[in-house]
Amino acid sequence: MGGRPVSPGRRFGSVAVLGGGPDGEREVSIRSATAIAQALRTADPALRVTLHIIDRLPAAGLSDIDAEALFPYLHGPYGEGGPLQDALAADGRPFVGSGPRAARLAMDKLATKLLAAGIGLSTPRAAVLNPRDAGPPVQTPVVVKPVHEGSTLGLRLCPTAEAYSAALGDIARQRQAGLSPERTYMVESMVPGREITVGVTGRPGQEQALPIIEIIPREGLYDFDAKYTRSDTRYVPGPSLPGDAAHRAQRAAVDLHRALGCRHVSRSDFIIDAAGTPWLLEINTTPGMTDHSLVPKAAAHAGVGMPALCLGLLGMAEPA
């Protein structure tokens, strides 16, 4: 899907970049927000860029932040799952990213899968984890993962029923210890194949898919460590995929972005099976922007560096 991933848009005199948040991806968010702020300063030295590290917003909301536009980059349920978007909508200023409804839908992996199936996309079978069940609700191998988290936090690969039982025991012990007792898990069939990711950028109605990136972890799953702490994961831009799999995956990413009502940027993850079918795993409305992150890598493969990418996204900022 051709075209330039980002193009000049509205010009602002000042922007506040928001990072942090109360969730497990706080440190990744700070890294993303810091990288965005630096990229904006590089792209436009006349732009006044301020970086704000926050947890939860105070009762006054965003009113104490002095900027024409807001560039929120909090990861996790609070920052990209609706609560922060409610505050951004109430504030009324232009901001980068999805609004409250799209944020909530995209953060809920099961809701996303239902919507994806409704528009004709393939997605692995899944069910809510019930610890009282005698065995997994779908045939092993399965993946157990939180319904409302990102960065593969809490993800467990279960090739056998015994491994699934061990995962249940681990989750039960964490809950007894008071670690994320409210977290809801899902059980998803594991589709064998190649893992890819597809970024999408653009204003509503003008979205375009970025080049595909294939993800090849050195071992095991592409988990949090493989994403952010290790340097042994291979990223292959523009991989050779069977048949028309590349076009189908890019089309699916754009279609899902639009169906959810996402704005400006998203990243969808797929498995490509041996027949070339893209199987949707999930979508992220606030994909990482660190030096390990996939949207900047994909944009770079399309000839767009981090400064131009971030300035282009800022130019799309609009009220909810």
XYZ file of C-alpha atoms in Angstrom:
320
model
C 0.000 0.000 0.000
C 1.921 2.957 -1.329
C 2.138 6.610 -0.453
C 4.019 8.534 2.156
C 3.343 7.268 5.711
C 3.109 10.789 7.140
C 2.785 14.198 5.536
C 2.938 17.766 6.838
C -0.206 18.845 8.628
C -1.253 21.546 11.030
C 1.565 23.561 12.577
C 1.584 24.195 16.321
C 3.730 26.586 18.315
C 3.883 24.348 21.384
C 3.205 20.747 22.334
C 3.197 18.820 25.610
C 4.374 15.210 25.383
C 2.925 13.028 28.149
C 4.573 9.860 29.474
C 4.570 7.609 32.514
C 1.308 6.306 33.927
C 0.398 3.939 36.764
C 0.607 0.662 34.820
C 3.239 -1.997 34.224
C 4.519 -0.339 31.055
C 5.412 2.922 32.813
C 9.144 2.762 32.091
C 8.561 1.915 28.432
C 6.150 4.853 28.214
C 8.753 7.217 29.649
C 11.268 5.986 27.083
C 8.754 6.437 24.258
C 7.715 9.915 25.407
C 11.337 11.009 25.848
C 12.189 9.788 22.339
C 9.172 11.611 20.876
C 10.057 14.876 22.620
C 13.633 14.696 21.354
C 12.463 13.871 17.830
C 10.091 16.849 17.784
C 12.840 19.199 18.960
C 15.080 17.899 16.189
C 12.362 18.187 13.551
C 11.347 21.749 14.433
C 13.708 23.776 16.642
C 11.121 26.586 16.790
C 8.513 24.288 18.338
C 8.239 24.585 22.132
C 8.261 21.009 23.403
C 7.678 20.123 27.049
C 7.833 16.623 28.509
C 5.487 15.738 31.382
C 5.892 12.503 33.365
C 2.613 11.777 35.137
C 0.899 8.982 37.031
C -2.831 9.631 37.118
C -4.135 13.069 36.326
C -5.244 15.258 39.253
C -8.833 16.459 39.547
C -7.883 19.539 37.542
C -7.096 17.261 34.630
C -4.825 18.695 31.978
C -5.605 22.361 32.642
C -2.234 23.068 34.277
C -0.337 21.973 31.176
C 0.441 24.952 28.939
C 0.559 23.856 25.297
C -1.441 24.256 22.103
C -1.480 20.517 21.434
C -0.987 17.332 23.444
C 0.986 14.242 22.420
C 0.010 11.560 24.975
C 2.189 8.461 25.121
C 1.191 6.527 28.202
C 1.075 2.757 27.696
C -1.247 0.379 29.552
C -4.931 0.333 30.575
C -4.979 3.842 32.070
C -2.949 5.630 29.443
C -4.201 3.960 26.261
C -7.333 2.144 27.428
C -9.798 5.015 27.821
C -9.366 6.899 31.128
C -6.704 9.284 29.828
C -8.604 9.661 26.559
C -11.680 10.758 28.537
C -9.575 13.535 30.079
C -8.150 14.501 26.697
C -11.639 14.701 25.213
C -12.875 16.826 28.119
C -9.857 19.126 27.786
C -10.834 20.015 24.234
C -7.386 20.680 22.803
C -6.021 18.858 19.751
C -4.212 15.648 20.674
C -2.476 12.815 18.874
C -4.040 9.372 18.982
C -7.342 7.597 19.356
C -10.364 8.838 21.259
C -12.035 7.160 24.253
C -14.223 4.623 22.430
C -11.514 3.307 20.120
C -9.016 3.206 22.984
C -11.318 1.055 25.120
C -12.165 -1.326 22.297
C -8.554 -1.785 21.223
C -7.319 -2.357 24.789
C -9.825 -5.217 25.158
C -8.303 -8.068 23.141
C -11.508 -10.108 23.151
C -13.647 -7.188 21.981
C -11.093 -6.523 19.249
C -11.227 -10.153 18.129
C -15.028 -10.098 17.952
C -14.998 -6.929 15.872
C -12.221 -8.310 13.652
C -14.186 -11.491 12.993
C -17.221 -9.354 12.199
C -15.376 -7.612 9.354
C -14.049 -10.882 7.965
C -10.562 -11.088 9.489
C -9.124 -14.384 10.703
C -8.236 -14.495 14.387
C -7.344 -17.487 16.595
C -10.043 -19.049 18.755
C -10.071 -17.668 22.284
C -12.059 -17.682 25.516
C -11.940 -16.012 28.914
C -9.863 -18.023 31.370
C -11.944 -19.669 34.083
C -9.661 -21.161 36.777
C -12.426 -23.605 37.701
C -12.312 -25.315 34.307
C -10.754 -28.777 34.310
C -8.626 -27.935 31.284
C -8.037 -25.276 28.647
C -11.205 -24.096 26.846
C -9.490 -24.464 23.459
C -7.162 -27.212 22.290
C -3.468 -26.929 23.181
C -1.063 -25.485 22.342
C -2.454 -22.247 23.743
C -1.278 -18.838 24.851
C -2.556 -17.404 28.144
C -2.443 -13.627 28.287
C -4.156 -10.692 29.992
C -7.147 -9.235 28.170
C -6.219 -5.622 28.976
C -2.419 -5.332 28.897
C 0.232 -4.625 26.300
C 3.936 -5.356 25.754
C 3.147 -9.076 26.257
C 3.019 -8.509 30.020
C 1.777 -11.639 31.782
C 1.918 -13.769 28.629
C 2.442 -17.535 29.014
C 2.951 -20.168 26.323
C 1.303 -23.502 27.160
C 2.167 -26.274 24.666
C 0.428 -28.949 26.774
C -2.428 -29.314 29.247
C 0.181 -29.763 31.977
C 1.804 -26.457 31.073
C -1.638 -24.846 31.144
C -2.242 -26.178 34.666
C 1.142 -24.820 35.721
C 0.202 -21.400 34.287
C -3.046 -21.437 36.277
C -1.075 -22.190 39.432
C 1.303 -19.330 38.733
C -1.590 -16.912 38.183
C -3.287 -18.090 41.392
C -0.085 -17.534 43.397
C 0.306 -14.035 41.974
C -3.261 -13.173 42.919
C -2.778 -14.515 46.439
C 0.287 -12.293 46.716
C -1.811 -9.289 45.690
C -0.178 -8.908 42.267
C -2.752 -7.724 39.712
C -5.672 -9.514 41.433
C -8.161 -7.776 39.132
C -6.458 -8.894 35.907
C -8.656 -10.896 33.500
C -6.918 -13.516 31.357
C -7.810 -15.097 28.046
C -6.807 -18.416 26.512
C -5.999 -18.303 22.801
C -5.170 -21.048 20.317
C -1.573 -20.820 19.168
C -1.411 -20.683 15.374
C 1.938 -21.887 13.992
C 3.573 -19.519 11.568
C 5.620 -16.355 11.206
C 4.984 -13.336 13.412
C 4.679 -9.978 11.679
C 3.515 -6.514 12.613
C 1.887 -3.805 10.506
C 1.840 -0.156 11.491
C -0.840 2.213 10.224
C -0.579 6.005 10.090
C -2.758 8.777 8.727
C -5.738 10.977 9.361
C -9.165 9.309 9.448
C -10.031 8.271 5.908
C -6.421 8.659 4.705
C -4.764 5.800 6.592
C -1.888 3.884 5.033
C -0.065 0.760 6.088
C 3.634 0.973 6.849
C 6.024 -1.692 5.563
C 5.661 -5.065 7.266
C 8.218 -6.068 9.887
C 8.791 -9.759 10.591
C 9.755 -10.546 14.197
C 12.147 -13.440 14.823
C 13.035 -13.904 18.520
C 16.236 -15.815 19.145
C 14.308 -18.199 21.358
C 10.814 -18.605 22.768
C 8.208 -15.883 22.576
C 8.500 -12.252 21.586
C 7.923 -11.230 25.197
C 8.680 -8.091 27.202
C 12.390 -8.912 27.535
C 12.741 -9.660 23.831
C 11.035 -6.354 23.038
C 12.827 -4.004 25.388
C 15.814 -5.472 27.216
C 17.532 -7.967 24.904
C 19.161 -7.200 21.578
C 19.035 -10.685 20.036
C 15.630 -10.429 18.318
C 15.817 -10.112 14.527
C 13.563 -7.615 12.761
C 13.161 -8.146 9.021
C 11.532 -5.243 7.145
C 9.655 -6.140 3.974
C 9.958 -9.930 4.414
C 9.148 -12.353 1.606
C 5.759 -13.864 2.470
C 3.740 -16.504 0.607
C 1.316 -15.420 -2.104
C -0.523 -12.189 -1.392
C -0.061 -12.479 2.391
C 1.720 -9.120 2.637
C -1.079 -7.230 0.887
C -3.734 -9.076 2.899
C -2.021 -8.271 6.206
C -1.619 -4.590 5.344
C -5.234 -4.387 4.178
C -6.390 -6.124 7.378
C -4.433 -3.682 9.557
C -6.013 -0.660 7.853
C -9.499 -2.206 7.918
C -9.244 -2.979 11.640
C -7.854 0.482 12.431
C -10.863 2.025 10.697
C -13.437 -0.396 12.118
C -12.307 0.376 15.671
C -12.317 4.106 14.981
C -8.599 4.529 15.664
C -6.845 7.776 14.762
C -3.385 8.728 13.505
C -1.362 5.626 14.442
C -1.782 1.982 15.391
C 0.110 -1.284 15.069
C -1.493 -4.676 14.491
C 0.236 -8.002 15.122
C -0.402 -11.097 13.011
C 0.712 -14.676 12.503
C 1.126 -15.699 8.850
C 0.381 -19.411 8.519
C 1.786 -21.776 5.872
C -1.107 -20.979 3.523
C -0.405 -17.245 3.738
C -3.422 -16.376 5.892
C -2.889 -13.459 8.317
C -4.258 -14.299 11.782
C -4.843 -11.210 13.897
C -3.438 -11.324 17.426
C -4.067 -7.776 18.670
C -3.876 -4.069 17.903
C -2.050 -1.316 19.785
C -3.271 2.283 19.586
C -0.155 3.633 21.321
C 2.619 1.497 19.830
C 6.081 1.888 21.302
C 8.394 4.642 20.103
C 11.641 3.503 21.722
C 14.821 2.544 19.874
C 13.576 -1.085 19.972
C 10.096 -0.218 18.710
C 8.515 -1.421 15.504
C 6.636 1.586 14.123
C 9.825 3.708 13.942
C 11.627 0.758 12.292
C 8.850 0.392 9.713
C 8.744 4.127 9.013
C 12.523 4.179 8.586
C 12.230 1.374 6.016
C 9.795 3.634 4.139
C 12.347 6.465 4.241
C 10.807 8.400 7.136
C 13.044 9.047 10.136
C 11.877 9.456 13.707
C 11.801 13.303 13.630
C 9.640 13.386 10.486
C 7.418 10.596 11.824
C 6.705 12.398 15.093
C 6.231 15.797 13.459
C 3.830 14.222 10.972
C 1.816 12.643 13.783
C 1.706 15.960 15.628
C 0.333 17.572 12.473
C -2.638 15.177 12.665
C -3.589 16.246 16.203
C -7.267 17.097 16.585
C -9.843 17.276 19.380
C -11.806 14.116 20.190
